[in-house]
Coordinates of C-alpha atoms and ligand atoms in Angstrom, one line a residue:
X25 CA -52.2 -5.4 -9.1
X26 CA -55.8 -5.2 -8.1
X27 CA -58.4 -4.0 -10.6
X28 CA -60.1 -1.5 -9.1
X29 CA -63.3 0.4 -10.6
X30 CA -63.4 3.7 -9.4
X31 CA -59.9 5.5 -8.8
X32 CA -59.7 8.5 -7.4
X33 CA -58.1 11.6 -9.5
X34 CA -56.9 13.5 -6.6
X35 CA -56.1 11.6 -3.2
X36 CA -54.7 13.7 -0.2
X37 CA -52.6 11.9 2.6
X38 CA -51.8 13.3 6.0
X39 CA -48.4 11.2 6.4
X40 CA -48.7 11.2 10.6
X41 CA -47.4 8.5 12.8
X42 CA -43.4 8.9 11.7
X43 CA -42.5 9.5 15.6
X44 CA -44.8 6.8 17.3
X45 CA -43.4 4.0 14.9
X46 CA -39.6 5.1 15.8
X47 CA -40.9 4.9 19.4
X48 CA -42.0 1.6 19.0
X49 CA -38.5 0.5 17.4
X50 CA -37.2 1.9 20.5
X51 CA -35.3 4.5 18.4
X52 CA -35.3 8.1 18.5
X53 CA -38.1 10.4 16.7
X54 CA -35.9 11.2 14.1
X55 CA -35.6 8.0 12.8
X56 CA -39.0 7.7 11.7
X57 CA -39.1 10.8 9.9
X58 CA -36.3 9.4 7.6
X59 CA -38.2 5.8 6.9
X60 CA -41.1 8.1 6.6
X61 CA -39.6 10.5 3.9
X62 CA -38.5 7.0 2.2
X63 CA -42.1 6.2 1.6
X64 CA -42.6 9.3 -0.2
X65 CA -41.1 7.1 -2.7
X66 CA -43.1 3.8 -2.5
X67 CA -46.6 6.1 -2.6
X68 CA -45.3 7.9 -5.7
X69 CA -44.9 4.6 -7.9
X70 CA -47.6 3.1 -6.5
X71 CA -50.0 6.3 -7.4
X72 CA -48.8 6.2 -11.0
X73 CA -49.1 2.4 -11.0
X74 CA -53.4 3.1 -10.3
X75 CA -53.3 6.0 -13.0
X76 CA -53.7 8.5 -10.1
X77 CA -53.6 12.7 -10.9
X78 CA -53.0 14.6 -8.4
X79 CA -51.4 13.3 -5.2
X80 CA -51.0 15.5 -2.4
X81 CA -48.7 14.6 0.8
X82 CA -48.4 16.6 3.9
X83 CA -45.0 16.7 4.8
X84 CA -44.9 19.8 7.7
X85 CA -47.2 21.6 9.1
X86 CA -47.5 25.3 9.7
X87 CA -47.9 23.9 13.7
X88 CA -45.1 21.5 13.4
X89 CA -42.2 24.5 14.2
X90 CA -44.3 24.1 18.1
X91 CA -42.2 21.2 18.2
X92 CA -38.5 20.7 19.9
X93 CA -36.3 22.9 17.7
X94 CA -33.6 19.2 17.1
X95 CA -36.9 17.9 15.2
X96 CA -37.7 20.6 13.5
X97 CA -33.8 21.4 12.2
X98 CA -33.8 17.3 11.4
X99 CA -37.5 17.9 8.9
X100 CA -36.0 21.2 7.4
X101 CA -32.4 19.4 6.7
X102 CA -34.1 15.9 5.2
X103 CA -35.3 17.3 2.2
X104 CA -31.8 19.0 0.9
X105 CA -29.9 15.7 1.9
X106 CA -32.6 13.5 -0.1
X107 CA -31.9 15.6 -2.8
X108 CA -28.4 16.1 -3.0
X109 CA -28.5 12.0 -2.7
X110 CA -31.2 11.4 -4.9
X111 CA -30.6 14.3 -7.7
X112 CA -28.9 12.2 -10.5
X113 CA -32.3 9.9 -10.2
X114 CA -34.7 12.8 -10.0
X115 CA -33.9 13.3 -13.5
X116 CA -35.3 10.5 -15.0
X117 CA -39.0 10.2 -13.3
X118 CA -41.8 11.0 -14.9
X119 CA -43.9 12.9 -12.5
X120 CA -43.5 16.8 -11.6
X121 CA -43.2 17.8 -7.9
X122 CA -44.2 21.2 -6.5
X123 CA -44.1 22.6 -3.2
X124 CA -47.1 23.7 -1.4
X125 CA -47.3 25.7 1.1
X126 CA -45.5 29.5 2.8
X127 CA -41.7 29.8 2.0
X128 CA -41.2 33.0 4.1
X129 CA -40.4 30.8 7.3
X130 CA -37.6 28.1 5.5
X131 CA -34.2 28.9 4.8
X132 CA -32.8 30.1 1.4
X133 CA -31.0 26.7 1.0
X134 CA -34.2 24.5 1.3
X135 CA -36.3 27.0 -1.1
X136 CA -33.4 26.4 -3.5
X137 CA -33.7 22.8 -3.0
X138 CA -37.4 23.3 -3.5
X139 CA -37.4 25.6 -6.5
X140 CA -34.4 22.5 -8.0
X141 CA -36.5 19.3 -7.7
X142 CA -39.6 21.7 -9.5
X143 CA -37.5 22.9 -12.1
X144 CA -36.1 19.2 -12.9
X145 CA -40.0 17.8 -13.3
X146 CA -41.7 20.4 -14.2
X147 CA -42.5 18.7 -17.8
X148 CA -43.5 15.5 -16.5
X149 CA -47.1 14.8 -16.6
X150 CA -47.3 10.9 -15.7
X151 CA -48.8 12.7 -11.8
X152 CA -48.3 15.9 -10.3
X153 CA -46.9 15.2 -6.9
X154 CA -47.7 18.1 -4.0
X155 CA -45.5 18.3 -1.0
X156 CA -46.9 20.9 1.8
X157 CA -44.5 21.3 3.5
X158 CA -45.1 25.1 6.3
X159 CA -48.8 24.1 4.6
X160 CA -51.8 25.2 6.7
X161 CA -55.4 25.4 5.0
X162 CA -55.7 28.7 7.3
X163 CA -52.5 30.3 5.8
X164 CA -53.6 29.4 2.6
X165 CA -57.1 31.7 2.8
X166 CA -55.0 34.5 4.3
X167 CA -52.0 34.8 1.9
X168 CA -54.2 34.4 -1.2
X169 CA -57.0 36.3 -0.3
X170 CA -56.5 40.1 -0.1
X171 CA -59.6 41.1 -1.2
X172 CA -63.0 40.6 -1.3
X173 CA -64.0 37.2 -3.3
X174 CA -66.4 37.5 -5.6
X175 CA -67.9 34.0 -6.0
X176 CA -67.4 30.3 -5.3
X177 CA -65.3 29.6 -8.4
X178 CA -63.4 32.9 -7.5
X179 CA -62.5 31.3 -3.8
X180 CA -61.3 28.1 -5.3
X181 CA -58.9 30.0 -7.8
X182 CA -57.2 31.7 -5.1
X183 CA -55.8 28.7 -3.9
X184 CA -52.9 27.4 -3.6
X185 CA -54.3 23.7 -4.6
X186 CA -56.7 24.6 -7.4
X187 CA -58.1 20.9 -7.8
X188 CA -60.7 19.4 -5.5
X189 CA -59.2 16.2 -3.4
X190 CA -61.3 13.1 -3.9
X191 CA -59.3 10.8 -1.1
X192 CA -58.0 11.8 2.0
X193 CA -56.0 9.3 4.0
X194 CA -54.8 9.6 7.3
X195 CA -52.3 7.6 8.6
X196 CA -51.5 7.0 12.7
X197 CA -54.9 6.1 14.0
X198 CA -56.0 9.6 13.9
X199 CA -59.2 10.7 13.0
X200 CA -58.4 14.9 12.2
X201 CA -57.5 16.8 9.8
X202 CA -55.4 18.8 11.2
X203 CA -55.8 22.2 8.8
X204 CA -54.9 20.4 5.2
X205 CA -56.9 20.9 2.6
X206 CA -60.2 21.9 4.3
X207 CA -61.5 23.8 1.3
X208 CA -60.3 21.4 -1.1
X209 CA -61.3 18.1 0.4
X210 CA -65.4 19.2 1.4
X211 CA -66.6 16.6 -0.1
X212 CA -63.7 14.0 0.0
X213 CA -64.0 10.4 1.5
X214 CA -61.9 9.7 4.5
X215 CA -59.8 6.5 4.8
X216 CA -58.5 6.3 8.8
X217 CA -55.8 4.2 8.6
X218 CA -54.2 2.6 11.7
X219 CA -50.7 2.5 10.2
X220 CA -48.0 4.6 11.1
X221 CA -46.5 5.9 7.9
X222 CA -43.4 4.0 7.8
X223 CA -45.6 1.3 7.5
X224 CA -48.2 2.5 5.3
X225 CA -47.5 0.5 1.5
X226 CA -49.4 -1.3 -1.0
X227 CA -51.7 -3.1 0.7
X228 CA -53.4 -0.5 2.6
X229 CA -53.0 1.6 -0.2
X230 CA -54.9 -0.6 -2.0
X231 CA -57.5 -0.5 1.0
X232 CA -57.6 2.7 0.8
X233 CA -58.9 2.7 -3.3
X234 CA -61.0 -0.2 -2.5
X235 CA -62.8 2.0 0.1
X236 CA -63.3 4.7 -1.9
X237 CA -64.6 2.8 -4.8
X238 CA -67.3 1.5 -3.3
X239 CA -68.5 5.0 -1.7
X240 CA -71.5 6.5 -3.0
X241 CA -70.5 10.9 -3.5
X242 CA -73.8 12.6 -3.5
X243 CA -72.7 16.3 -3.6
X244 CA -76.2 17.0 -1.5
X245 CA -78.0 15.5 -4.2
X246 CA -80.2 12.4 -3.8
X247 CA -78.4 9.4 -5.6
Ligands
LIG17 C1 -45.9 13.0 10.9 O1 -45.5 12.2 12.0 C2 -44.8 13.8 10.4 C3 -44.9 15.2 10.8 C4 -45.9 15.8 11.4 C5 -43.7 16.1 10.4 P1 -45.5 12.7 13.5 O2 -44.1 13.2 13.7 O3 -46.6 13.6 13.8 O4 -45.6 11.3 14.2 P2 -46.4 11.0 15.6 O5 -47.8 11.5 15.3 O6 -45.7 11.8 16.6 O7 -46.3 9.6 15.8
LIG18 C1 -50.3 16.4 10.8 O1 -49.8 15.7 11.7 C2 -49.3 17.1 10.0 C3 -48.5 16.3 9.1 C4 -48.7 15.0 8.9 C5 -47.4 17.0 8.4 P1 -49.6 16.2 13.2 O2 -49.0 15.0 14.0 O3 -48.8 17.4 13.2 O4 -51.1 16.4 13.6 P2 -51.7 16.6 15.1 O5 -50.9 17.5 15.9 O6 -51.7 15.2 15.7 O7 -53.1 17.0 14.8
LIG19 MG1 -48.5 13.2 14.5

């Protein structure tokens, strides 16, 4: 493992590029959505291998359900058959998963699955993992913000994710992001990566912390 000086406490990844890799395998969309939730997995170890915090992962969009309803159904059934394969090992990690994100829209079987997997981790403390998944930094202002906010520190409380993202990285040669964590990540660094998700793994990941460790955050101040 690399030594890196500077790590990152919070780092935010837009997983994108599931459906172009399966594309490129010549298999169907759907496929890429499964060796992309596999990742999940690989990111997760290697984030508590560099000591990381927070890691934040956006999993589904609150503009995703715009897409054929066969992909959506296959993304809201993925989750509840990971976890009914993977429950006897959820057990025994050490890092606590939440959910981020509206759960008026999913049905009562994937909130269950979602309210599961956080009650199994919830003392962990190794990382906090944050899946947003029907996650839109838009929804996120309206739902938590029925009246008038006072201040700055008042805004930020509101939220959903309270802690300010240090990393973004974007995966699939996009260079957007796409309504996640706007509040949170105004003074993040960017990493574009030109992996598809499925693809993304230690190496780039590594990329990715040797990129932001050598960025200069000013805040607006002069350095
Ligand atoms: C990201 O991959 C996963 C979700 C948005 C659910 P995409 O499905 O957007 O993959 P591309 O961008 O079409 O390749
Ligand atoms: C962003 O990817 C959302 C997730 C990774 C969950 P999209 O593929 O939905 O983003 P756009 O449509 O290219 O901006
Ligand atoms: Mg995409």
């Amino acid at each position: 493992m690399k030594k890196i000086k500077k790590i990152p406490e919070h780092i935010g990844i837009i997983m994108d590029g599931n459906g172009r890799y399966a594309l490129k395998k010549k298999k169907p969309r759907t496929y890429g959505h499964l060796l992309g939730g596999r990742n999940i997995f690989n990111v997760i170890q290697l984030a508590i291998s560099y000591g990381i915090k927070n890691l934040t992962l956006f999993a589904f969009s609150t503009e995703n359900w715009k897409r054929s309803e066969e992909e959506v159904d296959f993304l809201m059934k993925t989750p509840i058959e990971y976890y009914n394969k993977y429950k006897d090992k959820l057990k025994e990690v050490d890092y606590k998963v939440k959910f981020i994100g509206r759960k008026d829209r999913i049905s009562n079987s994937l909130k269950s699955t979602f309210e599961e997997i956080e009650n199994l981790t919830k003392d962990n403390d190794k990382l906090t993992v944050n899946i947003c998944f029907d996650y839109g930094s838009i929804d996120e202002l309206i739902l938590n913000i029925k009246s008038e906010v006072k201040d700055e520190k008042d805004l930020l409380s509101r939220l959903w994710i309270k802690e300010e993202v240090d990393l973004i990285i974007r995966t699939g040669n996009e260079f957007r992001l796409s309504n996640f964590c706007l509040i949170q990540s105004r003074y993040a660094e960017i990493f574009f990566s030109k992996k598809y998700w499925p693809q993304f793994g230690k190496s780039e990941f590594q990329k990715a912390l040797i990129f932001y460790s050598k960025r200069n955050r000013r805040f607006g101040k002069l350095s």
